Structure formats: structure tokens, C-alpha cells
Coordinates of C-alpha atoms and ligand atoms in Angstrom, one line a residue:
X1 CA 91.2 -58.8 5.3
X2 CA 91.1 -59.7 8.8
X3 CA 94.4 -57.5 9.6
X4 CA 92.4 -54.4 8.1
X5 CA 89.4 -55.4 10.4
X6 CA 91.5 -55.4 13.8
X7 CA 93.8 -52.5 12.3
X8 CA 90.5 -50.2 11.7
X9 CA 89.1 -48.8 14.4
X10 CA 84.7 -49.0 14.4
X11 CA 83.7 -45.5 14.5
X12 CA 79.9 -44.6 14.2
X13 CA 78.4 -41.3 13.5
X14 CA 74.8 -39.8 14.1
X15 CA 72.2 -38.7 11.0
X16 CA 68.7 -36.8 11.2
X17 CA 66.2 -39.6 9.9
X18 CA 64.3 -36.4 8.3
X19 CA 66.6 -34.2 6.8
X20 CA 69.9 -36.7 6.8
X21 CA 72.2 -34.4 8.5
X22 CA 75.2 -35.6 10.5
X23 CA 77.1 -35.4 13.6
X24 CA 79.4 -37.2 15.6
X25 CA 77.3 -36.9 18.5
X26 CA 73.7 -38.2 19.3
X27 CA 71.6 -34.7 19.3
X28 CA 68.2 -34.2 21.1
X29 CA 67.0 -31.9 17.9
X30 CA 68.4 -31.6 14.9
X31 CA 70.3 -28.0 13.8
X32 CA 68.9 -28.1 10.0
X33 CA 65.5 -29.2 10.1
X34 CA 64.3 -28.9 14.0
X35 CA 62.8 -32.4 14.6
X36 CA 63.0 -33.3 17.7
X37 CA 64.3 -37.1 18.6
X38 CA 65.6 -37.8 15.0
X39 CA 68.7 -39.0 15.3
X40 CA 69.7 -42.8 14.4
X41 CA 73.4 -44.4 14.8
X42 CA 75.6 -45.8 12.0
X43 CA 78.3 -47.8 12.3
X44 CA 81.0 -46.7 9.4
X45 CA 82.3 -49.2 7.2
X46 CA 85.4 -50.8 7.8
X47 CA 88.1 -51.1 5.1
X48 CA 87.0 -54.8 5.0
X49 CA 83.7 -54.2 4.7
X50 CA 84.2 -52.0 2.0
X51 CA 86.0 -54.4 0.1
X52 CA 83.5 -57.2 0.4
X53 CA 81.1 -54.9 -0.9
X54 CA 83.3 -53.5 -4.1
X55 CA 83.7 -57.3 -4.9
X56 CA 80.2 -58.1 -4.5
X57 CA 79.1 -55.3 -6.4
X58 CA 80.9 -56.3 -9.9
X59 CA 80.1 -60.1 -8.9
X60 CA 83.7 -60.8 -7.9
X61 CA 85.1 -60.7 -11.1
X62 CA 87.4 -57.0 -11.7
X63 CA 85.6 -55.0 -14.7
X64 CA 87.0 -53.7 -17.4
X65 CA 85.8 -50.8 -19.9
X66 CA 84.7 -51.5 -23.3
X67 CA 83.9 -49.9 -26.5
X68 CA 80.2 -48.6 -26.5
X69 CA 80.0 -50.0 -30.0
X70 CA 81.2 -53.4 -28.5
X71 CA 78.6 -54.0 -25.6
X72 CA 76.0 -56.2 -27.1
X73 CA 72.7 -54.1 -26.9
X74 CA 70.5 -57.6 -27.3
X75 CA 68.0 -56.2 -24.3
X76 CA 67.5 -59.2 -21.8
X77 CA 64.2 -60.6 -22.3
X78 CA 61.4 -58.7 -20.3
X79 CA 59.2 -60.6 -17.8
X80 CA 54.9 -59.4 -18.7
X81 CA 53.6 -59.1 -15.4
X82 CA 49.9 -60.1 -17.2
X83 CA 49.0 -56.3 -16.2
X84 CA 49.5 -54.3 -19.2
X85 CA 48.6 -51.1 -17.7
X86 CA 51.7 -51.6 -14.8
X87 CA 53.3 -53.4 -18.1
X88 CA 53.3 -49.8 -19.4
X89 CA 54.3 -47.7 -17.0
X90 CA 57.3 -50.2 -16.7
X91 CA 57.7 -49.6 -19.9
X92 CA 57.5 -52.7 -21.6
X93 CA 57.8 -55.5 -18.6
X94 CA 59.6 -56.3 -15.8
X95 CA 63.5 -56.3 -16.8
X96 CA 65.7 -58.7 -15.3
X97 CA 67.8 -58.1 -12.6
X98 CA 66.0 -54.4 -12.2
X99 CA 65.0 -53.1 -8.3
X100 CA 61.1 -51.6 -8.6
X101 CA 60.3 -49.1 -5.9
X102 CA 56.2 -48.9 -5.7
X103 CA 55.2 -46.1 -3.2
X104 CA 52.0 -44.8 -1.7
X105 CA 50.6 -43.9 1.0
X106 CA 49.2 -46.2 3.8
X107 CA 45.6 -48.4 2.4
X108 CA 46.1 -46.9 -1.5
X109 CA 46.3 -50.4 -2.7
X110 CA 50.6 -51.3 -3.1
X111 CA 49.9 -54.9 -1.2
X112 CA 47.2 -55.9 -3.5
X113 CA 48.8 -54.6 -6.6
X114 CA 51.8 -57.0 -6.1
X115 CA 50.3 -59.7 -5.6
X116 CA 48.2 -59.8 -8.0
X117 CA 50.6 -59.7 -9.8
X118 CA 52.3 -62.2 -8.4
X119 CA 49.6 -64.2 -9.2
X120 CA 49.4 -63.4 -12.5
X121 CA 53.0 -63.4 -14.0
X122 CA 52.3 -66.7 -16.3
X123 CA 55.1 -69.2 -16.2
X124 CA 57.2 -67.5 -13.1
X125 CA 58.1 -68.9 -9.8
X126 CA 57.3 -65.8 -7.0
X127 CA 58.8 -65.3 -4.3
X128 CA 56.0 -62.7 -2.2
X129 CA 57.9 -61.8 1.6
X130 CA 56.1 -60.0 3.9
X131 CA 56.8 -57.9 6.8
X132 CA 53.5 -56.8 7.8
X133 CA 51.3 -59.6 6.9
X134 CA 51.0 -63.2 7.9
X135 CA 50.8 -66.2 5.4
X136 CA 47.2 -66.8 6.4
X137 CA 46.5 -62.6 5.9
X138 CA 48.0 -63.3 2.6
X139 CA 46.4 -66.1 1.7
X140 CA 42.6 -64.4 2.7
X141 CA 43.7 -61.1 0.3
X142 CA 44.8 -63.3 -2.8
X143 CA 41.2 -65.7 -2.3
X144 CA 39.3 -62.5 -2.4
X145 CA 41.3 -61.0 -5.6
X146 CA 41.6 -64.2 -7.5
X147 CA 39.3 -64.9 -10.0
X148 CA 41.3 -67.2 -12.4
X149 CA 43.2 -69.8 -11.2
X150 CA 46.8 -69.4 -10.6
X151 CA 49.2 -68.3 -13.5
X152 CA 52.3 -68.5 -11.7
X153 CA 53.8 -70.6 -8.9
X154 CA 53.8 -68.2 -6.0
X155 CA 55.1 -68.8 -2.6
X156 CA 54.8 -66.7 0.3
X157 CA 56.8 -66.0 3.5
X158 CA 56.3 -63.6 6.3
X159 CA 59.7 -62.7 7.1
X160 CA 61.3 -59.1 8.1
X161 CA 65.4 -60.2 8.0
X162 CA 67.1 -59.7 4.9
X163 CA 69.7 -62.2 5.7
X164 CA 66.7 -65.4 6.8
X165 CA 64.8 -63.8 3.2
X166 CA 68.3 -64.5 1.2
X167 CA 68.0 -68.2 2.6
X168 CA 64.5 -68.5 1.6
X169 CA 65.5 -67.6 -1.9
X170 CA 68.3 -69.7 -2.1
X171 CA 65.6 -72.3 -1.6
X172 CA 62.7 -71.1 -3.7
X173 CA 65.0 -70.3 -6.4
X174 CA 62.0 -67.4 -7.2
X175 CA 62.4 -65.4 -11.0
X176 CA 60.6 -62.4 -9.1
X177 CA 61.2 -61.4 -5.3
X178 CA 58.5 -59.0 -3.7
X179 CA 59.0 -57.6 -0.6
X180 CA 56.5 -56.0 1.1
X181 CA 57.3 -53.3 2.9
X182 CA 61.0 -52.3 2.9
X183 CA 60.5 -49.8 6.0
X184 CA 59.4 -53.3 8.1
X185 CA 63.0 -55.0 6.9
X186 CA 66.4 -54.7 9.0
X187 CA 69.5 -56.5 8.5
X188 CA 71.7 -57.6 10.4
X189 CA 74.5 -55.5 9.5
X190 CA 73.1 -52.4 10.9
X191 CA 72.4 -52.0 14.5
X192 CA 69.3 -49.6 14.5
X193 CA 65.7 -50.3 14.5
X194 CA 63.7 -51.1 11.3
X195 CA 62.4 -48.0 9.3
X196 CA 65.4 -46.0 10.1
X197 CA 67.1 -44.3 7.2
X198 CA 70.0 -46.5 7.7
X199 CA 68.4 -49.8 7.5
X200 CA 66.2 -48.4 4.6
X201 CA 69.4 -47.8 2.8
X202 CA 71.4 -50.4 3.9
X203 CA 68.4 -53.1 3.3
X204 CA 67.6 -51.7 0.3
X205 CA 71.5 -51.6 -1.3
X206 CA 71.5 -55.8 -0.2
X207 CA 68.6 -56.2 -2.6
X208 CA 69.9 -54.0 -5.2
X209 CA 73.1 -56.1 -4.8
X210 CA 71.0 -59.5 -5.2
X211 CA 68.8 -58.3 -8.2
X212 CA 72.4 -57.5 -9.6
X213 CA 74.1 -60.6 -9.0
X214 CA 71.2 -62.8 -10.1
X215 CA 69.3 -61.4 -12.3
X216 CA 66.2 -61.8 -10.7
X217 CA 63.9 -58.1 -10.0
X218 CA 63.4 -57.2 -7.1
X219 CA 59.9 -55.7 -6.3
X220 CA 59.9 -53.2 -3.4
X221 CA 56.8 -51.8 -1.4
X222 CA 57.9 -48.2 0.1
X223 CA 55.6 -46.2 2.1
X224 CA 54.9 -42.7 1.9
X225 CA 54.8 -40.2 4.7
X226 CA 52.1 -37.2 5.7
X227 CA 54.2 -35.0 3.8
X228 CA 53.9 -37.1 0.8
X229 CA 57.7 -38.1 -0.4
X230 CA 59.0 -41.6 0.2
X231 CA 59.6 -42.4 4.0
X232 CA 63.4 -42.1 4.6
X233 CA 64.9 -38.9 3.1
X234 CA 65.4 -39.9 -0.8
X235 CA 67.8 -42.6 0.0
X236 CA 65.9 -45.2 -1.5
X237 CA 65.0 -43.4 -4.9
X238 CA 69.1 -43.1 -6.1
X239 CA 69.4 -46.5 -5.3
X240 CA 66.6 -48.3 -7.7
X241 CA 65.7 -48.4 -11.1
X242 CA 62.0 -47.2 -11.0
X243 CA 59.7 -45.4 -9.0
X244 CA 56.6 -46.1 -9.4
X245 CA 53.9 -44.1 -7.8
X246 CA 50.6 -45.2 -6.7
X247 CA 48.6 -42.8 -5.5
X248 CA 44.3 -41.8 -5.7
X249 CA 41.6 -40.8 -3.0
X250 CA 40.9 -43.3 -0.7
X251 CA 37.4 -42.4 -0.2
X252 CA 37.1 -42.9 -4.6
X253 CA 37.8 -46.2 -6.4
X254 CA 40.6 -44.8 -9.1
X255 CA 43.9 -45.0 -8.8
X256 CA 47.0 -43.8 -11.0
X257 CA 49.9 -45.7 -11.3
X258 CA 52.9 -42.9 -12.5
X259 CA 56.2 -43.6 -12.9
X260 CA 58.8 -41.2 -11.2
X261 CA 62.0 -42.4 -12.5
X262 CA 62.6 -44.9 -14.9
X263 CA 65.9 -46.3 -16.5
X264 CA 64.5 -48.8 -18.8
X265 CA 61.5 -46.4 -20.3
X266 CA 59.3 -43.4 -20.5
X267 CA 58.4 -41.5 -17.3
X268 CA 55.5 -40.4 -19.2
X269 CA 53.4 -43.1 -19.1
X270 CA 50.8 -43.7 -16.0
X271 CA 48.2 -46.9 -16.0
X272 CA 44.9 -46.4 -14.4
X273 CA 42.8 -48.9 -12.0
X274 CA 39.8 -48.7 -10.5
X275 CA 39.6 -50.7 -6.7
X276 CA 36.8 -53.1 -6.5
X277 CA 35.0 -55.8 -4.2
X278 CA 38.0 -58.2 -5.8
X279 CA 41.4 -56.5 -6.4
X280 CA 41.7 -53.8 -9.1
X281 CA 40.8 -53.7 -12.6
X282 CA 42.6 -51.7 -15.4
X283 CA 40.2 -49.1 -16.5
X284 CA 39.2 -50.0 -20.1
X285 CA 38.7 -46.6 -21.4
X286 CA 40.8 -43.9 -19.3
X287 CA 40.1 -40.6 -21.2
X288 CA 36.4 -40.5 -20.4
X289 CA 35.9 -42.9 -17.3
X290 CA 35.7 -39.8 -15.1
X291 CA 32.8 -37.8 -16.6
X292 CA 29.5 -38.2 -15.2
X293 CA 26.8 -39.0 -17.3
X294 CA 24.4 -36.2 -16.3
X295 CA 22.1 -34.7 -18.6
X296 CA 20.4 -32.0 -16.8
X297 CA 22.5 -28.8 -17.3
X298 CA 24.1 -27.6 -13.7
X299 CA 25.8 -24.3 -13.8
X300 CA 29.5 -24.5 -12.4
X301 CA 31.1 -27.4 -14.3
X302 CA 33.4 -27.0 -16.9
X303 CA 35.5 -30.2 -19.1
X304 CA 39.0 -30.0 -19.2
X305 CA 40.9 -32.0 -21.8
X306 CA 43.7 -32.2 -20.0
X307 CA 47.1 -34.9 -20.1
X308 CA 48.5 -37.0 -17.8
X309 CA 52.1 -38.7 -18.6
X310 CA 51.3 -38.7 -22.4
X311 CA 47.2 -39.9 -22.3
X312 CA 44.4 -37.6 -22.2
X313 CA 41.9 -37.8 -20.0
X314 CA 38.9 -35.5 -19.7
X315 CA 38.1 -33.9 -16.3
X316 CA 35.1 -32.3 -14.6
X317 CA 35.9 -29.6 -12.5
X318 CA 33.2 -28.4 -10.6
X319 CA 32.9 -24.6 -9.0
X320 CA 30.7 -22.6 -6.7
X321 CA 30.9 -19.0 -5.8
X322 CA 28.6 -17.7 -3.4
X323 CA 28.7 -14.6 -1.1
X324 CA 31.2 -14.9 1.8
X325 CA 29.4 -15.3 5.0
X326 CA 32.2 -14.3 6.9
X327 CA 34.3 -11.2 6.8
X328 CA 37.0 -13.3 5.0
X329 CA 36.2 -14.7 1.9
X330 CA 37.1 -18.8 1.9
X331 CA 38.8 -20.5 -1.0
X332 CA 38.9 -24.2 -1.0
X333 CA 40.5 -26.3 -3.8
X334 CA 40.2 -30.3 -4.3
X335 CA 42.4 -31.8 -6.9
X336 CA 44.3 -28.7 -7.6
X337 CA 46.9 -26.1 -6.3
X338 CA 44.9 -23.3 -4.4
X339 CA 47.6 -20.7 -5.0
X340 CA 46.5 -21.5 -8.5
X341 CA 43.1 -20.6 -7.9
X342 CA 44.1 -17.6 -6.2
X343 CA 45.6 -16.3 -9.3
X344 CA 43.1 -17.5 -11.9
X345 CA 40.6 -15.8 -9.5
X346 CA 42.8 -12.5 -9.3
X347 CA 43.1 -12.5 -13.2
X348 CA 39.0 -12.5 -13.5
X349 CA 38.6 -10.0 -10.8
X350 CA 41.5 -7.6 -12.8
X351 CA 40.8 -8.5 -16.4
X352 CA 37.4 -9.4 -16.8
X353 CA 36.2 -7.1 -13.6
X354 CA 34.1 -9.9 -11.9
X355 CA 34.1 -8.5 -8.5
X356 CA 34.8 -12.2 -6.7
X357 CA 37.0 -10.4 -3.9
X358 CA 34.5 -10.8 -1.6
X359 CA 32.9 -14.3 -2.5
X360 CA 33.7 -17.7 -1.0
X361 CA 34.6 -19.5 -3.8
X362 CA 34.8 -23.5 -3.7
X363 CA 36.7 -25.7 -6.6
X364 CA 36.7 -29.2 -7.0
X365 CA 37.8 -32.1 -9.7
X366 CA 35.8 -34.8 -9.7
X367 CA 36.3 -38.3 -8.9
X368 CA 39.6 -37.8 -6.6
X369 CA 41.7 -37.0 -9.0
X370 CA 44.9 -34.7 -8.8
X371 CA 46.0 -32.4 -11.7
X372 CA 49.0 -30.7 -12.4
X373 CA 48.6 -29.9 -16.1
X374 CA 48.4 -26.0 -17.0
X375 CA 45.7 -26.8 -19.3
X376 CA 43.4 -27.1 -16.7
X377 CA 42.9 -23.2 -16.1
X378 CA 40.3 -22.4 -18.7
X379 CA 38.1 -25.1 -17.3
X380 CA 38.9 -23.4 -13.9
X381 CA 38.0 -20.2 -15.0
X382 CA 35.1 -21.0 -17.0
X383 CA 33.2 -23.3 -13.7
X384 CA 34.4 -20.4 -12.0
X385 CA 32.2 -18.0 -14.2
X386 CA 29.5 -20.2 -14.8
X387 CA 28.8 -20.6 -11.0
X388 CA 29.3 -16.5 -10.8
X389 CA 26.7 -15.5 -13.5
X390 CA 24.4 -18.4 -12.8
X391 CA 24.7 -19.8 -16.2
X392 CA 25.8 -23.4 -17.4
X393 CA 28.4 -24.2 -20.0
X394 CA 26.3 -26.6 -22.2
X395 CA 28.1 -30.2 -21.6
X396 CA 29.6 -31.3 -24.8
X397 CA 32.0 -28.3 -24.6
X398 CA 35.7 -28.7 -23.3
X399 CA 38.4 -26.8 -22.3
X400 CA 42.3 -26.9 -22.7
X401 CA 44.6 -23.9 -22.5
X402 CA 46.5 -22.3 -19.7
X403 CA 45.7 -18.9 -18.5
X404 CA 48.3 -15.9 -18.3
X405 CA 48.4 -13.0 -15.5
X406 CA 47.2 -10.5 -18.4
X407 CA 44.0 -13.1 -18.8
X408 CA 45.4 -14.1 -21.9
X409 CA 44.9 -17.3 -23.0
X410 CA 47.8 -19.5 -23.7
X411 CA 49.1 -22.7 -25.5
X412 CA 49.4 -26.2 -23.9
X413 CA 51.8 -29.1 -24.8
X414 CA 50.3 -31.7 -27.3
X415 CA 47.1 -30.0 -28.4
X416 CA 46.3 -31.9 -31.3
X417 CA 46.6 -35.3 -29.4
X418 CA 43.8 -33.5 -27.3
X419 CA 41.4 -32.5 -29.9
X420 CA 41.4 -35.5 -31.6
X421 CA 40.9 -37.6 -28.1
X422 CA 38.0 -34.8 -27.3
X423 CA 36.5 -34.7 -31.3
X424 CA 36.5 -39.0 -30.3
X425 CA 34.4 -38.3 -27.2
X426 CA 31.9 -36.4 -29.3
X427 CA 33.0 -33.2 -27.9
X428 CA 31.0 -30.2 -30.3
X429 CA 33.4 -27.5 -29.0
X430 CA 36.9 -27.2 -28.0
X431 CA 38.2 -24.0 -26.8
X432 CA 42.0 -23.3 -26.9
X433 CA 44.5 -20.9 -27.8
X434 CA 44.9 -18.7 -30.6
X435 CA 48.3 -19.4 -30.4
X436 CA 48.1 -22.8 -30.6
X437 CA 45.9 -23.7 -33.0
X438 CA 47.2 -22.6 -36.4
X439 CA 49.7 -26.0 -36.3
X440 CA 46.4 -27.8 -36.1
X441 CA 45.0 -29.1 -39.0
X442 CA 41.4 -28.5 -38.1
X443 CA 39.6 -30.1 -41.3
X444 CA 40.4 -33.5 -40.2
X445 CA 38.1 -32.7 -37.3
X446 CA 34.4 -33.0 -36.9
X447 CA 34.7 -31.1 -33.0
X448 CA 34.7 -27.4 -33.7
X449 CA 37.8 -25.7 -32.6
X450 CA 37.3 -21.9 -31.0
X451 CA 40.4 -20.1 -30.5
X452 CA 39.9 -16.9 -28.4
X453 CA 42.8 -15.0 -27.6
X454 CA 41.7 -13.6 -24.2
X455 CA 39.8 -14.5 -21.4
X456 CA 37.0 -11.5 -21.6
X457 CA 36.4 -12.6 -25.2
X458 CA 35.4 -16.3 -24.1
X459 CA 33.2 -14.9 -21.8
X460 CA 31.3 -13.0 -24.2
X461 CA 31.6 -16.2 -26.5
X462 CA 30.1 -18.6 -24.1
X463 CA 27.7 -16.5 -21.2
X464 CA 26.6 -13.5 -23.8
X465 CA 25.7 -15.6 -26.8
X466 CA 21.7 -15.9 -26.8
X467 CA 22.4 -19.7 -26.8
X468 CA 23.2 -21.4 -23.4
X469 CA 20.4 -21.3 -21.2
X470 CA 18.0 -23.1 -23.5
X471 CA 21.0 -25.1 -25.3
X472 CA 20.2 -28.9 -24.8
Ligands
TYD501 P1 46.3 -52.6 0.6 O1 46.7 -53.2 -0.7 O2 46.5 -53.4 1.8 O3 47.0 -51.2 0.7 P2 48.5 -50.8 1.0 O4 49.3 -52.1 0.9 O5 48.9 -49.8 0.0 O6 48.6 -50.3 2.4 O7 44.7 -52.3 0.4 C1 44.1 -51.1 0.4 C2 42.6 -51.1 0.5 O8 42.0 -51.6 -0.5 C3 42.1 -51.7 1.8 O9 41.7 -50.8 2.7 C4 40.9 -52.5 1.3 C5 40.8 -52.2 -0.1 N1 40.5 -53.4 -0.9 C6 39.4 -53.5 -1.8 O10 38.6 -52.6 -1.8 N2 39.2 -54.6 -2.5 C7 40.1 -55.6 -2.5 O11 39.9 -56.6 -3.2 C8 41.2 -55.6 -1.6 C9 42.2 -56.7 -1.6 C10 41.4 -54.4 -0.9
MG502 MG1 50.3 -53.1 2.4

């Protein structure tokens, strides 16, 4: 090995820490993406490095296909982190020897997360490094959070070098590593500073390579930039076996957990927590938790029933249109796409002829929250309307379809899962699609299900009937 070493000449090689482009040379800004100062250096693996690495990879031993039918599918026991909402976005439990990516961006609440979880993992020694906190930081966060006394052994270490972390572990012997944050790590493999792309990468391939080896998960903190994708241009996320996204408003207590990629389970599945005085708590009961409990009637709010990953969860969205001040009209959307505003408001000014061309209009979902299902247009549209004519949608109505450029309204994914969550809410009136409904078995409901087919004929439904005003 040590002939290949002298015989192979070290070459290194340049690459943008943004877009990952390359070059032989250091550049001042890079040809592809224009940053400015982005370049890192790389040393390139020698032929002995690489065969370290193939040999650590299978463990040493050489690997040899088998049958499918052969390869014992008796799934290694799962570890219960004591969490069972992060229990089900994993899909089940921790599984042995996997590597967990948890992003987010700065202050959303990763740190606390893991550890209490480390904390709580019954019957497991922990192994919690950190890069950006002391022991004695630590040691302050887990006293606030902890309410019961210790489940699991945990130890902690502030430590930022993968190779002085691999001693630590030899000596703790932990069945869970967290490592908080992996942009703080380096090695010593790899010459540039920490939170370059190539010690992201290279860090995170040694832990992958550990949590392969010994069978013990690796937990990974990763941070997430302005731009919102995981620092480091994707490296990280081909390496492990789930991302896990945490993400919420700051300036609200909720917070989803999502998961982005999964190789053991669903990606379809997100828990929900809510940031207190000590730690976070699971939310008990996630389809409701964010409607207020108002009983006057306020004109501009409309209930969507919308899904996220494969729960429900019922949303206020909150609207108000009033003349534009300025020449210019504004639009402003919280919690939602404002191009899709724009064409939910260009589809009421075509179809319906609500002349909202020159009003400001202003759109926001309460509590924080950021949706991406379709089915949140009629409830759009509706607050929309309401705040136009002056007129409120009486409370106990919701909302779940999608609207079309023609203002027609159109079917969503999984509708009966949302009627029945909405007709358990004690929801009087659903509206959805005509489209949709006629797989729906509607006896088995008491909620009342009305079907319009387009948008003008909802209006009519809800803002003409003699009802609203004096409803409830
Ligand atoms: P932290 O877990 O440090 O965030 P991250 O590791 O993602 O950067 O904590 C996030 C915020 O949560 C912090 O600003 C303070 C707040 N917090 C609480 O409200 N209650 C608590 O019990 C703890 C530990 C933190
Ligand atoms: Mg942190």
C-alpha cells in the first residue's frame, strides 16, 4: 500500500461551496453560480486511500451477492426513542446502524429535540457530542427540559474532531451517537476549515462508515441556510438514511417534524410539537390544535381541511381586502405561495367578476404554519370573498378542494379521510368538489357535504343565501 502512496502523486482540485462546481485552479468567483469567495481545496484520494476506504466500507471482509430470497429479512430490532411522534416520522424507531440527518434552521429547536431524546431513550447508553455547546451549556438545557428523572445513561462531550469523537466512543461504548452540529466538525483527513462542503462530506461519510461498521445510529444535527436547503450543496442528504425536517415560526410555539427521505419508512408521516417554558411537548390532538376558539363571527376567515404527510389538520386562513392606498395594489401572503394567491385572485376577478385588481389584498394562515396542499384554495378564495363583501362564513363550515384557472372547483387526494376527521371536529358543512364526492359514501356522515362544481355557484351558496349574517 505504501508503494501506491509514494508512486501516486497528491493532486487537489478546487469546488464552489455553493453550487459544487470544479476547477483545477482556486477562482475569485465562481463561473456557474457567481458567488464570490466560494472556493474550498480538496485533496484527491490516493489509490491507498481509496483502498482503506473500499475495505472499511464492507467491514474488511470481500462481499458476495446472494439470492433476494436468501437474505434473512428478520428486521434488526428498532430502538423507541420514548417520542412517539419522532417515533413516527422514523417510521417505527430508531434502526440500528442507520445515519439521521435532522435539519432546521438556526433557534427552531434541533438541540433540544436530541437531547431530549437522549434523555429519554429507556435502557440506552448516549453518547450526545457537541460542537457548539459546552458540557455545562448542556447540562443547564437538559435541567430546564427534564421533568422525569433520567431514562437512559447519557454522557456528554463537547468535542469538534471526528477522529478525538471515535476515541470517546471507543470508551463510552454509546448504543446512540448524537452529534450536534455536523457543519462545526472537521477531520483530520481534510485540510479545509469546518463547514466547508468538503469536511461536511468527508465528516459526514466517517460517521456513515461507523454507524455501518457498528451498528450503532448515528444522529446528525445539520443546519439550514437563508435560502432554506441544508448547508452544503446536497452532499449530506445522498449520504444518510433520513432527513428529517424541523421547521415552524419562531415567533409561534408549533413545530413540524417531516421527514424528507426515508429508507426504513413512509415520507408521509410528520409529528407535531409545541415549544414550551421546558422542552417540547407532542401535541395531543394535531387536527384541531390550530383553530382558535372565537365565537364572535369575523368576516375574512375561512377553515381549510387540509393534509399534511398523511394527517389532517384543520387551518384558519385569515384574508383582508381593502382599497389600495397606493397606485399599486400590495399582495402579501403568510404561510402560503403568493404566486398562488395571484392566481386564485385572477380567477375571482375573471370568473366571478369581483373587481379586486385594484385592492391590496393581505392573506395569512394562522399559527405559523406553512401549507403546500392544493386543498387549501377554496378556503383561500372564500376568506378572500368574505373580507371583499363584508360578510363572514359562519365558523363550523370548512373547506377542501383545489381551484382551477376556469374557477372550477376541483378534487383533492384523500377526501374521505378529511370529511370524516372534519364531521369528528363537529364541522356542519364541508364544501368540496363535485368531482370528488360521488366515491364518498356520505350517509355514514353526520357533517353535511356540498359539492358545487364552480366557484360562482359557492358564492351564491354561501354570501347570497338569506342565512349568514344572522347565522350563530
Ligand atoms: P435550540 O434547541 O438551541 O435550537 P437549535 O439547536 O435548532 O438552534 O433552541 C431553540 C429555542 O428554543 C431557543 O431560542 C430557546 C427555546 N427554548 C424554549 O423555548 N424552551 C426550552 O425548554 C428550550 C430548551 C429552548
Ligand atoms: Mg443547536
Amino acid at each position: 500500500m505504501s508503494r501506491f502512496n509514494s508512486m501516486s502523486k497528491v493532486k487537489s482540485f478546487f469546488f464552489c461551496r455553493q453550487c459544487g462546481y470544479q476547477s483545477s485552479t482556486w477562482l475569485g468567483k465562481c463561473p456557474q453560480c457567481g458567488q464570490w469567495n466560494s472556493f474550498d481545496e480538496e485533496r484527491r484520494l490516493t489509490a491507498g486511500d481509496r483502498a482503506a476506504r473500499s475495505a472499511a466500507v464492507v467491514g474488511g471482509a470481500l462481499s458476495s451477492p446472494k439470492r433476494l430470497n436468501e437474505v434473512s429479512a428478520s428486521e434488526s430490532h428498532r430502538i423507541a426513542t420514548g417520542c412517539s411522534e419522532l417515533d413516527r416520522v422514523l417510521g417505527g424507531g430508531i434502526v440500528p446502524g442507520s445515519l439521521i440527518l435532522l435539519g432546521g434552521e438556526p433557534g427552531i429547536g434541533k438541540s433540544t429535540l436530541l437531547l431530549q431524546t437522549a434523555l429519554n431513550i429507556s435502557g440506552q447508553r448516549i453518547l450526545y457530542v457537541s460542537g457548539e455547546e459546552s458540557e455545562q451549556q448542556i447540562k443547564m438545557r437538559a435541567d430546564r427540559i427534564l421533568q422525569t428523572p433520567h431514562k437512559a445513561e447519557c454522557y456528554v462531550v463537547s468535542e469538534t474532531v471526528t477522529q478525538r469523537i471515535m476515541e470517546h466512543v471507543e470508551k463510552v461504548e454509546p448504543n446512540v451517537l448524537v452529534v450536534d452540529s455536523i457543519q462545526t466538525m472537521c477531520t483530520e483527513s481534510v485540510e479545509s476549515s469546518a463547514g466547508s462542503v468538503s469536511q461536511i462530506r468527508e465528516c459526514t461519510a466517517e460517521f456513515q462508515r461507523f454507524a455501518k461498521e457498528s451498528g450503532v445510529p448515528v444522529l446528525l444535527v445539520g443546519h439550514i441556510t437563508k435560502e432554506g436547503s441544508l448547508a452544503g450543496p446536497k452532499v449530506m442528504e445522498h449520504i444518510v438514511d433520513c432527513v428529517l425536517q424541523f421547521e415552524g415560526d419562531r415567533n409561534y410555539g408549533y413545530r413540524l417534524l417531516r421527514s424528507l427521505k426515508n429508507r426504513f419508512g413512509s415520507t408521509a408521516e410528520i409529528g407535531i410539537f409545541e415549544m414550551q417554558g421546558d422542552g417540547l411537548r407532542e401535541v395531543v390532538n394535531p387536527s384541531g390544535f390550530l383553530l382558535s376558539q372565537r365565537d364572535e363571527n369575523l368576516s375574512g376567515c375561512a377553515i381549510a381541511a387540509t393534509l399534511e404527510g398523511a394527517r389532517p389538520m384543520f387551518i384558519e386562513v385569515q384574508s383582508l381586502v381593502s382599497s389600495a392606498v397606493y397606485g399599486t395594489p400590495q399582495r402579501n401572503a403568510n404561510g402560503m405561495d403568493l404566486r398562488r394567491l395571484s392566481m386564485l385572485l385572477a380567477v375571482l376577478e375573471k370568473r366571478c367578476g369581483f373587481k379586486l385588481g385594484a385592492k391590496d389584498v393581505f392573506l395569512n394562515i394562522a399559527g405559523g404554519i406553512r401549507v403546500s396542499d392544493p386543498a387549501i384554495d377554496l378556503a383561500v378564495a372564500c376568506a378572500v370573498l368574505s373580507s371583499n363583501v363584508d360578510i363572514p362564513i359562519p365558523p363550523r363550515y370548512c373547506f377542501a378542494a383545489e381551484v382551477g384557472l376556469s374557477g372550477e372547483i376541483r378534487p383533492v387526494s384523500r377526501l374521505e379521510q378529511r370529511i370524516a376527521e372534519a364531521d369528528r371536529l363537529g364541522f356542519e358543512k364541508i364544501f368540496v368538489s363535485k368531482y370528488d364526492v360521488r366515491s364518498v359514501d356520505t350517509k355514514r356522515y353526520n357533517i353535511e357535504i356540498v359539492a358545487p362544481s364552480v366557484i360562482a355557484e359557492l358564492f351564491r351558496d354561501i354570501f347570497q343565501s338569506p342565512h349568514p349574517r344572522t347565522a350563530n
